[in-house]
Coordinates of C-alpha atoms and ligand atoms in Angstrom, one line a residue:
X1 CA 9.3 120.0 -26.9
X2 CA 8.9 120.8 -30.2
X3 CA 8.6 118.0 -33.3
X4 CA 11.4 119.5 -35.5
X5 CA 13.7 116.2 -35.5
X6 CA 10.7 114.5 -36.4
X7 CA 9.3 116.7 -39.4
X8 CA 10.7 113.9 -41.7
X9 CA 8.2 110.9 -40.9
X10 CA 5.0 113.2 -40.1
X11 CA 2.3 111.0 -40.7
X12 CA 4.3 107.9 -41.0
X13 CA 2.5 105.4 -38.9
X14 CA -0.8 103.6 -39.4
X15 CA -3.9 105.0 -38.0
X16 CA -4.5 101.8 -35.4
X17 CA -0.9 101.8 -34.1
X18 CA -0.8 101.0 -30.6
X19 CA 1.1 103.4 -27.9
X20 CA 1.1 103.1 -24.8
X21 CA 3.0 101.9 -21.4
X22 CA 4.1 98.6 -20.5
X23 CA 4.5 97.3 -16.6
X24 CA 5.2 94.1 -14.9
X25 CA 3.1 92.8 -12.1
X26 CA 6.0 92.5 -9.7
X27 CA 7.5 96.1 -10.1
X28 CA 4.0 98.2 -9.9
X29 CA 1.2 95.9 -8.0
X30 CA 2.2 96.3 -4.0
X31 CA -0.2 93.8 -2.2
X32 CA 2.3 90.8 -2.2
X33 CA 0.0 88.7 0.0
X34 CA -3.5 90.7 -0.2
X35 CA -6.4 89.0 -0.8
X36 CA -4.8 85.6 -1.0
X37 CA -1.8 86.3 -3.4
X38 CA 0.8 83.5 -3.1
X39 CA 4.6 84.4 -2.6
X40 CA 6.5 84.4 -6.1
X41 CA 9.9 84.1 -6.0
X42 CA 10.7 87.6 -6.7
X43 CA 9.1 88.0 -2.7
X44 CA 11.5 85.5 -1.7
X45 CA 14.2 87.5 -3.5
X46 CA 13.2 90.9 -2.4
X47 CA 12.9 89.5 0.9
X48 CA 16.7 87.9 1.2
X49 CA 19.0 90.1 2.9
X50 CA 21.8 91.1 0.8
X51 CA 19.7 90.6 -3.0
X52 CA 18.9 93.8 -3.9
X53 CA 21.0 97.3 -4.1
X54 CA 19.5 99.6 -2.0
X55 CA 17.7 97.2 0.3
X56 CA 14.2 97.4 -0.7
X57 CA 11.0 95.4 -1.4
X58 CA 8.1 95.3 -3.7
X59 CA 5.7 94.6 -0.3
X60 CA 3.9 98.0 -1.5
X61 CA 6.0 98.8 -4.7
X62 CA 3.5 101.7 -6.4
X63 CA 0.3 100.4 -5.0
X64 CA -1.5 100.0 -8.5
X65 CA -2.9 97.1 -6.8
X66 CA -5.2 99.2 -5.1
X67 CA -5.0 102.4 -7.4
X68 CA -5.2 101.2 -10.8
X69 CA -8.0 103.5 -11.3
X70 CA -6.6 106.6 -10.8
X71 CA -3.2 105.0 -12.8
X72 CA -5.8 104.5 -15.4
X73 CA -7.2 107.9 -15.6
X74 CA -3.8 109.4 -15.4
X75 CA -2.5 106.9 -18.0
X76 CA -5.9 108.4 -20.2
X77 CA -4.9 111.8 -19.8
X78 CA -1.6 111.0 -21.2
X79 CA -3.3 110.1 -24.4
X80 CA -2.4 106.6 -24.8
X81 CA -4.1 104.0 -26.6
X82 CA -3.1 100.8 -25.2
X83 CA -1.5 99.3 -22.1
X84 CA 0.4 96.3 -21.4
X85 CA 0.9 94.8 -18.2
X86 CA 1.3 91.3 -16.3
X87 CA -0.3 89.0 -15.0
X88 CA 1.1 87.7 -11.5
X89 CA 0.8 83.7 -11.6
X90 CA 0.6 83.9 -7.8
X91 CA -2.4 86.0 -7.1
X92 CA -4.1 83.7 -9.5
X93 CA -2.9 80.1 -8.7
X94 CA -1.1 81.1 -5.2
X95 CA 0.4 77.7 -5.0
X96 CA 0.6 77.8 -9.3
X97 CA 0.6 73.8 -10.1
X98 CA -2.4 72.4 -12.1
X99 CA -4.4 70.8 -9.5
X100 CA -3.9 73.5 -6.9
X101 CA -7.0 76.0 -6.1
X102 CA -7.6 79.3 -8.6
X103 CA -8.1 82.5 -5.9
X104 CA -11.4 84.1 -7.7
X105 CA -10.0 87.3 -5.7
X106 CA -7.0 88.1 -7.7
X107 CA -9.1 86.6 -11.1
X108 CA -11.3 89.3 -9.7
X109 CA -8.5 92.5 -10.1
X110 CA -7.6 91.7 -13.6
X111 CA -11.0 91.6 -14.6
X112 CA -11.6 95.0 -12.8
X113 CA -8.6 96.5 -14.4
X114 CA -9.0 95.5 -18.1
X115 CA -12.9 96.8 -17.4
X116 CA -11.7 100.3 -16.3
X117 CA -9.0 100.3 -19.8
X118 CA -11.7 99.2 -22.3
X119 CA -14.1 101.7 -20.0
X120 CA -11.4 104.4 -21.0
X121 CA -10.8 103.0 -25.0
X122 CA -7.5 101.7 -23.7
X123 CA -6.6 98.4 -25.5
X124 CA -5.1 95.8 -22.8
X125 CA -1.9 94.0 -24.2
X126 CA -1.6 90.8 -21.4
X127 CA 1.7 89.1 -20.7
X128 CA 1.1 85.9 -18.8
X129 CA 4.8 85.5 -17.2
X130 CA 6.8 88.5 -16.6
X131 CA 9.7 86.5 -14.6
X132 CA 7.6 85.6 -11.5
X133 CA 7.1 81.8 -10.9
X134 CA 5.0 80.9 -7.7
X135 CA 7.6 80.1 -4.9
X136 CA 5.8 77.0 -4.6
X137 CA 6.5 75.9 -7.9
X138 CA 10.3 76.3 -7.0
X139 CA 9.9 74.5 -4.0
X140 CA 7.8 71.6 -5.5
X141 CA 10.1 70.5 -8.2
X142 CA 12.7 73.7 -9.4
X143 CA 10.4 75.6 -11.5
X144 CA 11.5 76.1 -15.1
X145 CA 14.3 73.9 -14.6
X146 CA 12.2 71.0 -14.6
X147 CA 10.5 71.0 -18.2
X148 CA 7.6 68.3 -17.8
X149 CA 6.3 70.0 -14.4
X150 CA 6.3 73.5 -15.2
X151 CA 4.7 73.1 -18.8
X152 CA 1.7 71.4 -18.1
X153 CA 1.1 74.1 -14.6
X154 CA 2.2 76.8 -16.7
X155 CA -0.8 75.7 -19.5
X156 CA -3.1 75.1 -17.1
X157 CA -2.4 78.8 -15.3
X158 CA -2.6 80.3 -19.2
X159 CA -6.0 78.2 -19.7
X160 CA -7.5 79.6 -16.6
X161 CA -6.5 83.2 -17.5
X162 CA -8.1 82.6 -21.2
X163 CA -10.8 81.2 -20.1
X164 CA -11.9 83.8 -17.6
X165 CA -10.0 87.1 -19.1
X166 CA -9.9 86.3 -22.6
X167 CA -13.6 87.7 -23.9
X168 CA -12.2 90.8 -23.0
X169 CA -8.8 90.5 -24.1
X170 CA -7.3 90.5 -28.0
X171 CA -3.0 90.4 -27.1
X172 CA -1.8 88.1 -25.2
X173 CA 1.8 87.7 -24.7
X174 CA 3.2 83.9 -23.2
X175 CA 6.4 85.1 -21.6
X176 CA 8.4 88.7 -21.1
X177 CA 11.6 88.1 -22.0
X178 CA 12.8 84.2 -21.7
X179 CA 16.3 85.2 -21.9
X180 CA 16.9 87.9 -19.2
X181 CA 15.0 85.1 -16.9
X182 CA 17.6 82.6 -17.8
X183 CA 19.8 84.5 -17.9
X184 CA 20.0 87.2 -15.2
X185 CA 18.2 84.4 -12.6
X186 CA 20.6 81.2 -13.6
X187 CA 23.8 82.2 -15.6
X188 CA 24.7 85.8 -13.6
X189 CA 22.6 84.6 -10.3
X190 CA 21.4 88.8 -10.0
X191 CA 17.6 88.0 -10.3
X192 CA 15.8 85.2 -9.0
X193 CA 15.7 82.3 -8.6
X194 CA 19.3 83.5 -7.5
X195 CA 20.8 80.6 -9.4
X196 CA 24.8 80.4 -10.6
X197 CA 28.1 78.7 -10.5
X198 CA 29.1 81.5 -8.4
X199 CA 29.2 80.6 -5.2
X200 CA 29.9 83.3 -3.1
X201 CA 26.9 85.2 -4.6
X202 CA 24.6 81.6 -5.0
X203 CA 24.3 77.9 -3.2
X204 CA 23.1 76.5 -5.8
X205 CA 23.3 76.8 -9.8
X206 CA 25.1 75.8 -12.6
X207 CA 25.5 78.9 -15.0
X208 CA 26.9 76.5 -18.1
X209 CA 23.7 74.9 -18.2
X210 CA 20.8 76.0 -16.5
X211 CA 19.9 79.1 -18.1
X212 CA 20.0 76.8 -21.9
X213 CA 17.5 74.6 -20.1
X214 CA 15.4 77.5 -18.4
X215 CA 15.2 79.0 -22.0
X216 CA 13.9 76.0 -23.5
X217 CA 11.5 75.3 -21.1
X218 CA 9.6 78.7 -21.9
X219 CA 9.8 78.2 -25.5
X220 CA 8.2 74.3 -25.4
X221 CA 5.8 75.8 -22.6
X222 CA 5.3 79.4 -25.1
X223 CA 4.7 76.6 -28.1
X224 CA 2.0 74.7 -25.8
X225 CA 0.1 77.9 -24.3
X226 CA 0.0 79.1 -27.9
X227 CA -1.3 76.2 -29.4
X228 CA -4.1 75.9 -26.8
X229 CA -4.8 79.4 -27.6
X230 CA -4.9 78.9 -31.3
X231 CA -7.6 75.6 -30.9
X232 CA -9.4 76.1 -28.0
X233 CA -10.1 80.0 -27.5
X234 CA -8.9 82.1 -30.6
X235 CA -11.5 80.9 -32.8
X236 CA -14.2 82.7 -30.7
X237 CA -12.3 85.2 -28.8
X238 CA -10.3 86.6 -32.3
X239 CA -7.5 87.4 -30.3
X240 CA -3.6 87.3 -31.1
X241 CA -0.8 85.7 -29.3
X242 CA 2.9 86.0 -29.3
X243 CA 6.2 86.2 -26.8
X244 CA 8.6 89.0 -26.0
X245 CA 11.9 88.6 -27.1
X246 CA 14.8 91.0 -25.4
X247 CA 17.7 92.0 -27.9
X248 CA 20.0 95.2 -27.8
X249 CA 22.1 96.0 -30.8
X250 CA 25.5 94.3 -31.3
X251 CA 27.4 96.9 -33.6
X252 CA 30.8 95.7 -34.5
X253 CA 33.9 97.3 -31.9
X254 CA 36.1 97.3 -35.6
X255 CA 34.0 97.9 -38.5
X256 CA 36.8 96.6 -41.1
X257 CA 37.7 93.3 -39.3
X258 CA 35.8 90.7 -40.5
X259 CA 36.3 88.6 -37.1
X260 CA 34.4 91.8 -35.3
X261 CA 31.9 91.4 -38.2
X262 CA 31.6 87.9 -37.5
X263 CA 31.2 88.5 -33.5
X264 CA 28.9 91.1 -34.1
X265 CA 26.5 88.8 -35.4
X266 CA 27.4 86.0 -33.4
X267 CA 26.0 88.4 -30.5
X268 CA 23.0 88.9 -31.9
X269 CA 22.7 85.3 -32.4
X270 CA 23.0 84.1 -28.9
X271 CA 21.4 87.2 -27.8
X272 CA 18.3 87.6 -30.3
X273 CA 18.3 84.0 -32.8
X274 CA 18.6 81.7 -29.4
X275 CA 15.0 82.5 -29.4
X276 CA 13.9 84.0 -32.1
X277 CA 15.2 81.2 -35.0
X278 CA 13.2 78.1 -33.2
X279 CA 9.9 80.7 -33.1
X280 CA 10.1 82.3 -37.0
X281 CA 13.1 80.5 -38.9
X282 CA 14.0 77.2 -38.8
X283 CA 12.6 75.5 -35.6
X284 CA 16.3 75.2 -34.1
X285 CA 18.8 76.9 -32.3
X286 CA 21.7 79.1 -34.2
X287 CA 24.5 76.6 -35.7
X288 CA 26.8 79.6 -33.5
X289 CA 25.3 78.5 -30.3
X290 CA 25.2 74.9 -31.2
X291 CA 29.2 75.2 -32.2
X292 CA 30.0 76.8 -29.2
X293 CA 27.7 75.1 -26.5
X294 CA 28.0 71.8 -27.4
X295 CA 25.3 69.2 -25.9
X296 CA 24.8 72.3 -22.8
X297 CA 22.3 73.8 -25.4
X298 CA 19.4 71.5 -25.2
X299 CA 17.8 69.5 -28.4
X300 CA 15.1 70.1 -30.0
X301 CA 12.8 66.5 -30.3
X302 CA 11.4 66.9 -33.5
X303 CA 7.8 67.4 -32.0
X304 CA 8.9 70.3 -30.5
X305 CA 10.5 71.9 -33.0
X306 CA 7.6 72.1 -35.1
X307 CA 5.5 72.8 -32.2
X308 CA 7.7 76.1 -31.8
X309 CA 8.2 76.5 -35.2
X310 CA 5.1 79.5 -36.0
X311 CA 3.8 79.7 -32.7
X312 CA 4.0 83.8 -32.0
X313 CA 1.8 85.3 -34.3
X314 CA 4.1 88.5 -34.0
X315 CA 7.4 89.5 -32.9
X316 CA 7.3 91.4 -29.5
X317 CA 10.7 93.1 -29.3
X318 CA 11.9 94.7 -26.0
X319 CA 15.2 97.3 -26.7
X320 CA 16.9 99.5 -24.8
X321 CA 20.2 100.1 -26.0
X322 CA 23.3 99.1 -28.8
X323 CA 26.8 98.1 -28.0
X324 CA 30.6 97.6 -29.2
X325 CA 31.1 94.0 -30.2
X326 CA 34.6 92.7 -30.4
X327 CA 36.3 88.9 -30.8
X328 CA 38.1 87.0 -28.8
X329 CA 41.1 85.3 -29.5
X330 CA 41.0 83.0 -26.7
X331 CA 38.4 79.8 -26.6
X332 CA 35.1 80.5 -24.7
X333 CA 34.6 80.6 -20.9
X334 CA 32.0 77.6 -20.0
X335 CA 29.7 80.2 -18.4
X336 CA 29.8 82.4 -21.4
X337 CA 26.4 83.1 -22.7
X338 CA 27.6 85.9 -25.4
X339 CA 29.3 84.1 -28.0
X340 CA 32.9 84.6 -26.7
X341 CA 32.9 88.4 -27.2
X342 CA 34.1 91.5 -25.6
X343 CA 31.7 94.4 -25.5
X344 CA 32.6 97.8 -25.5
X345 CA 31.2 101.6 -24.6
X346 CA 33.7 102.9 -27.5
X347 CA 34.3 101.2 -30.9
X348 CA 37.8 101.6 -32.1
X349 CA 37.8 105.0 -33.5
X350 CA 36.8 106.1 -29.8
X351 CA 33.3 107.0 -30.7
X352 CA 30.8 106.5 -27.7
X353 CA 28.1 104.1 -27.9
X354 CA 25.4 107.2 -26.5
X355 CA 24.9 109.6 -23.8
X356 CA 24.9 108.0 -19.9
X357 CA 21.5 107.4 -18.5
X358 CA 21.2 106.4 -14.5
X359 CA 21.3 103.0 -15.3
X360 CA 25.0 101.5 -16.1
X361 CA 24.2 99.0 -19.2
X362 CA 21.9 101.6 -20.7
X363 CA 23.3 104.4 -23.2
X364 CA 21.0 106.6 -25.6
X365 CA 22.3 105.1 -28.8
X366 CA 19.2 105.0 -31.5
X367 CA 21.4 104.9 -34.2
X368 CA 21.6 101.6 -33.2
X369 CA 17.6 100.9 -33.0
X370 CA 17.0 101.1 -36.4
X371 CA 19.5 98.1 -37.3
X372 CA 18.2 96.0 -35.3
X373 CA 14.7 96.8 -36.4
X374 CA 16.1 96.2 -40.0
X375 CA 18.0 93.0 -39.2
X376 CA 15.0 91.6 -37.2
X377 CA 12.7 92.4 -40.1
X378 CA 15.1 90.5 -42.8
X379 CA 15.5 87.7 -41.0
X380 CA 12.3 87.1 -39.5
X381 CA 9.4 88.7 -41.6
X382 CA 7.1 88.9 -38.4
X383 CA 5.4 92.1 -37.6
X384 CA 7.0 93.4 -34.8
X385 CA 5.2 95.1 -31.3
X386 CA 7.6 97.5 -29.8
X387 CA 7.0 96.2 -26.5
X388 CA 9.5 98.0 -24.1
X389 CA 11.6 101.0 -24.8
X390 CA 12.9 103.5 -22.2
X391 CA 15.4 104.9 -19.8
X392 CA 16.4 106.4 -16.2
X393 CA 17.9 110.1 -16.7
X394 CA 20.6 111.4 -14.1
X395 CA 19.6 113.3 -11.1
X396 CA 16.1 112.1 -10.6
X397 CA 15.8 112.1 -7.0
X398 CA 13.0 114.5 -5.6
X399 CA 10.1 115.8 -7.9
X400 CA 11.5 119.6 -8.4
X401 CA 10.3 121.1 -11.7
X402 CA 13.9 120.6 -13.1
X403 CA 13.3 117.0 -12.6
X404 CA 9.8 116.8 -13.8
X405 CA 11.1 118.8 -17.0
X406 CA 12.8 115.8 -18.4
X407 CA 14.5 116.7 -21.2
X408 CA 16.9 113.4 -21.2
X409 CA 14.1 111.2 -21.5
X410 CA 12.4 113.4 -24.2
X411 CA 15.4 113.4 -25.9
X412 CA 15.4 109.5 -25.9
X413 CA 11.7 109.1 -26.9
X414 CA 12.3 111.0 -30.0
X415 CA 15.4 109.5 -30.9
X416 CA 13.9 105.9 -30.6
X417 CA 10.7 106.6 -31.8
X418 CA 11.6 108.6 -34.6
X419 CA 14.1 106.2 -35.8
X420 CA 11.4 103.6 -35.3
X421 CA 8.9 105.6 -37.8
X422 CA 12.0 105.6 -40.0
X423 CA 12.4 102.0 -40.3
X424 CA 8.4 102.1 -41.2
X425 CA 8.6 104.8 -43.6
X426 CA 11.7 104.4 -45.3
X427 CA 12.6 100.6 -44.8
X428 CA 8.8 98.9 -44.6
X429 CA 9.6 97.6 -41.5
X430 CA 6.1 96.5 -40.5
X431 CA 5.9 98.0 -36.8
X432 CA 2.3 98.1 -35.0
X433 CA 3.1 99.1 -31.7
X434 CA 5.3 101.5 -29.0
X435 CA 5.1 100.6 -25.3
X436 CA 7.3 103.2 -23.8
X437 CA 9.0 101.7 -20.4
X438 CA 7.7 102.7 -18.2
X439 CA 4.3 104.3 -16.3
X440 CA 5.6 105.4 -13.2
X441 CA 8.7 104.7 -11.1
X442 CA 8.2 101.1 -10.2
X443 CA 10.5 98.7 -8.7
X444 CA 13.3 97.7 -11.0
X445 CA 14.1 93.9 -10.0
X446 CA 17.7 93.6 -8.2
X447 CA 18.2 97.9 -8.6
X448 CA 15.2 98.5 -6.1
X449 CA 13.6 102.1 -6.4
X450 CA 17.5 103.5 -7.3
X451 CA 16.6 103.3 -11.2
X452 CA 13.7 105.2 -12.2
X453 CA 12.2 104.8 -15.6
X454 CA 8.9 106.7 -14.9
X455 CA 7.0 108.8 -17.0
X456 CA 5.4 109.6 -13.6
X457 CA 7.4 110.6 -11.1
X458 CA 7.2 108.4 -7.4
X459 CA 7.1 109.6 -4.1
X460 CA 8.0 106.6 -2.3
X461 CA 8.0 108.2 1.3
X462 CA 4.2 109.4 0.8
X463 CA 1.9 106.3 1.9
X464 CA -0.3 106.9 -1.2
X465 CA 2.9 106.7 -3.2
X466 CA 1.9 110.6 -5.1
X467 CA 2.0 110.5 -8.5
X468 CA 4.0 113.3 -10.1
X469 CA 3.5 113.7 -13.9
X470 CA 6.8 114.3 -15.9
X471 CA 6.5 116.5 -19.3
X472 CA 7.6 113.1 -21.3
X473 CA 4.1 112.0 -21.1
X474 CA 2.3 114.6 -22.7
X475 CA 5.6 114.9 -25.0
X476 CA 4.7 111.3 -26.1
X477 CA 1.3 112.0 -26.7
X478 CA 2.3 115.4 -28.7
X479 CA 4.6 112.9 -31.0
X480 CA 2.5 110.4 -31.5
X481 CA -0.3 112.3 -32.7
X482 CA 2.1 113.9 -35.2
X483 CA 3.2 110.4 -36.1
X484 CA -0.5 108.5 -36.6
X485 CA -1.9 109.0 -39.9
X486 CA -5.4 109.5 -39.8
X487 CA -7.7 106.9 -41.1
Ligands
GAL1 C1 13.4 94.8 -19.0 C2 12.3 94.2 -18.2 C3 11.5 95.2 -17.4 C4 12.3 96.4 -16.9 C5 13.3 96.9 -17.9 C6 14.2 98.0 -17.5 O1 14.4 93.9 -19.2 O2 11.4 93.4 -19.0 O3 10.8 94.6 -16.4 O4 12.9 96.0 -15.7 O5 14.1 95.9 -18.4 O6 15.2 97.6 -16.7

């Protein structure tokens, strides 16, 4: 655990850089229907036979629900600085719509939580929607699919939770990565809502359309939240407010062909730009995406657009890993959502992409980081929150000392973070925060309790679900302090 890879950018970050853990409501909380939670349609997922891998729920997940102080006094003695978690929309608003009753109860828990961070000098970081829509919502009129019901519930939800958390809260974050949403819940049909053209995996769907609709529904509905913010509450409360953006690194498969060139960036076009562009650049979606997708990609009225157009204050960026992108020489596939590409472990020389974690998708490849770091920077001039970053490691089943010694995730922290401090120190990349994924083994969506990402090892069998340190916390805290400069 030593800092010698790191010598280089000693010092390199501002003294009021934030690091810290992010979560999601759905993955750590437990309590699905305590204390008057509604069902979100990750329950409704969770509980359809056949949905996720090994079977699981998140009836009890982690139980921070009911031991989010002792997560917060562990979480302190790992040195961090901030914390960003979710709200769930259904423990709020159980039945979520605008005119439906607020449960004081679960208002109640995220008041008690932030109390015992800012108690600790941990800064809360708040993301309204991390991917759980109130089932009742999806019953009532489709959710997200239906743009003029879900904005004005999804406004009045964010209203509520400004009005009654915002004194004590300076970050808030609209929506966790609108893309996965569409994507994974209405184009693949692996998350919910469980939507796709795929019918023996979904009834319902249409995965040429749906998930360009979802995504514009969370960027009108991110554009009206913010707005609201920015008017009604920001001027007293001083806090900031943004969205969380997924994007991996597209590298290209054949670095001297100019068509992989070309679908190297077309990747990160309908991967990153189909959000990011209508938020810091031109109020529209890519002319890639709009060649491709024809009418499917929605349009922009012109209000919206400059409603959009400015509305995240910074640019919260969740990476995990880079990729192989090569062309295609045959016309796009009406489901395709990747800009007709193919992607690729290898790149044509036969060099790997990174080391195998335990998750299939996700490779240690932070080479790639700083790219994307630089090409986010160039082309959006926004300062950018790290707001996820991690990985699973092999062999992580039972919490042995070998396991709880882990090296692979070290290994990946200061590969990522110290390319990170790079892009700052070398490239002025203006980078204000690290939220390592993630706290503890949690509940990863569709994978169940098969992919951990802990910092903290799990012991699912034990009812008070033991928390089991792993030396990448306090290696963390050992980097970071090396990294701050002091005031
Ligand atoms: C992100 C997501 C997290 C977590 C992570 C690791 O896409 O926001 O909730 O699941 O991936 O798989």
């Amino acid at each position: 655990m030593d800092l010698e890879a790191v010598q280089d950018v000693k010092g390199a970050l501002c003294p009021d850089f934030f690091h810290g853990y992010a979560t999601a409501a759905a993955q750590v909380e437990g309590a699905w229907n305590k204390d008057g939670k509604g069902q979100s349609i990750w329950d409704t997922f969770s509980h359809t036979p056949g949905k996720v891998k090994d079977a699981s729920n998140a009836d009890d997940s982690v139980r921070s629900y009911d031991l989010y102080k002792e997560d917060v006094a562990l979480m302190k003695s790992y040195g961090v600085n901030a914390y960003r978690f979710s709200l769930s929309w259904s423990r709020i608003i159980p039945l979520g719509g605008r005119n439906d009753p607020v449960n004081e109860q679960g208002l109640q828990y995220y008041s008690n939580l932030i109390d015992e961070l800012l108690r600790n000098g941990i800064t809360p970081f708040v993301t309204l929607f991390h991917w759980d829509t109130p089932q009742a919502l999806e019953d009532r009129y489709g959710g997200a699919l239906d743009q003029s019901q879900f904005v004005p519930d999804f406004v009045n939800y964010a209203r509520v939770c400004f009005e009654h958390l915002g004194p004590k809260v300076r970050h808030w974050i609209t929506f966790n990565e609108p893309g996965v949403f569409a994507l994974a819940g209405y184009a693949a049909g692996v998350h919910a809502p469980a939507r796709s053209s795929f019918r023996e995996l979904n009834d319902v769907g249409d995965s040429s359309t749906e998930p360009f609709t979802v995504g514009h529904t969370q960027l009108v509905a991110h554009g009206h939240v913010s707005r609201l913010y920015k008017t009604t509450f920001q001027p007293h409360q001083q806090g900031t407010i943004g969205i969380t953006l997924h994007g991996n690194w597209s590298e290209p498969w054949d670095e001297a062909d100019p068509l992989d060139q070309e679908a190297a960036e077309r990747a990160r076009e309908f991967e990153i730009a189909w959000y990011a562009d209508p938020l810091y650049r031109t109020g529209d979606y890519p002319a890639s995406m709009r060649a491709q997708l024809g009418d499917r990609l929605p349009h922009f009225t012109p209000e919206e657009s400059q409603l959009v157009l400015g509305s995240s204050e910074f640019y919260g960026m969740n990476t995990y890993t880079s990729f192989f992108v090569q062309h295609k020489d045959t016309p796009a596939d009406i489901n395709d959502h990747k800009g007709n590409i193919f992607s690729h472990d290898n790149n044509k020389q036969g060099v790997s992409r990174g080391a195998e974690s335990d998750t299939h998708w996700l490779r240690y490849s932070p080479w790639g980081f700083r790219k994307l770091l630089n090409w986010v920077w160039a082309r959006y001039r926004t300062p950018i929150y790290i707001t996820e970053n991690g990985t699973t490691a092999q062999g992580e089943t039972a919490p042995t000392p070998e396991v709880l010694d882990d090296k692979f995730r070290i290994q990946f922290f200061e590969g990522y973070v110290g390319e990170l401090a790079r892009a700052v120190q070398c490239d002025g990349v203006d980078i204000r925060s690290y939220f390592a994924w993630t706290f503890t083994d949690n509940w990863e969506w569709a994978a169940g309790y098969s992919d951990r990402f802990g910092s903290t090892f799990i012991d699912y069998d034990s009812p008070e679900k033991t928390r089991h340190p792993k030396q990448s916390a306090y290696y963390l805290d050992k980097l970071f302090t090396h990294l701050i400069s002091s005031p």
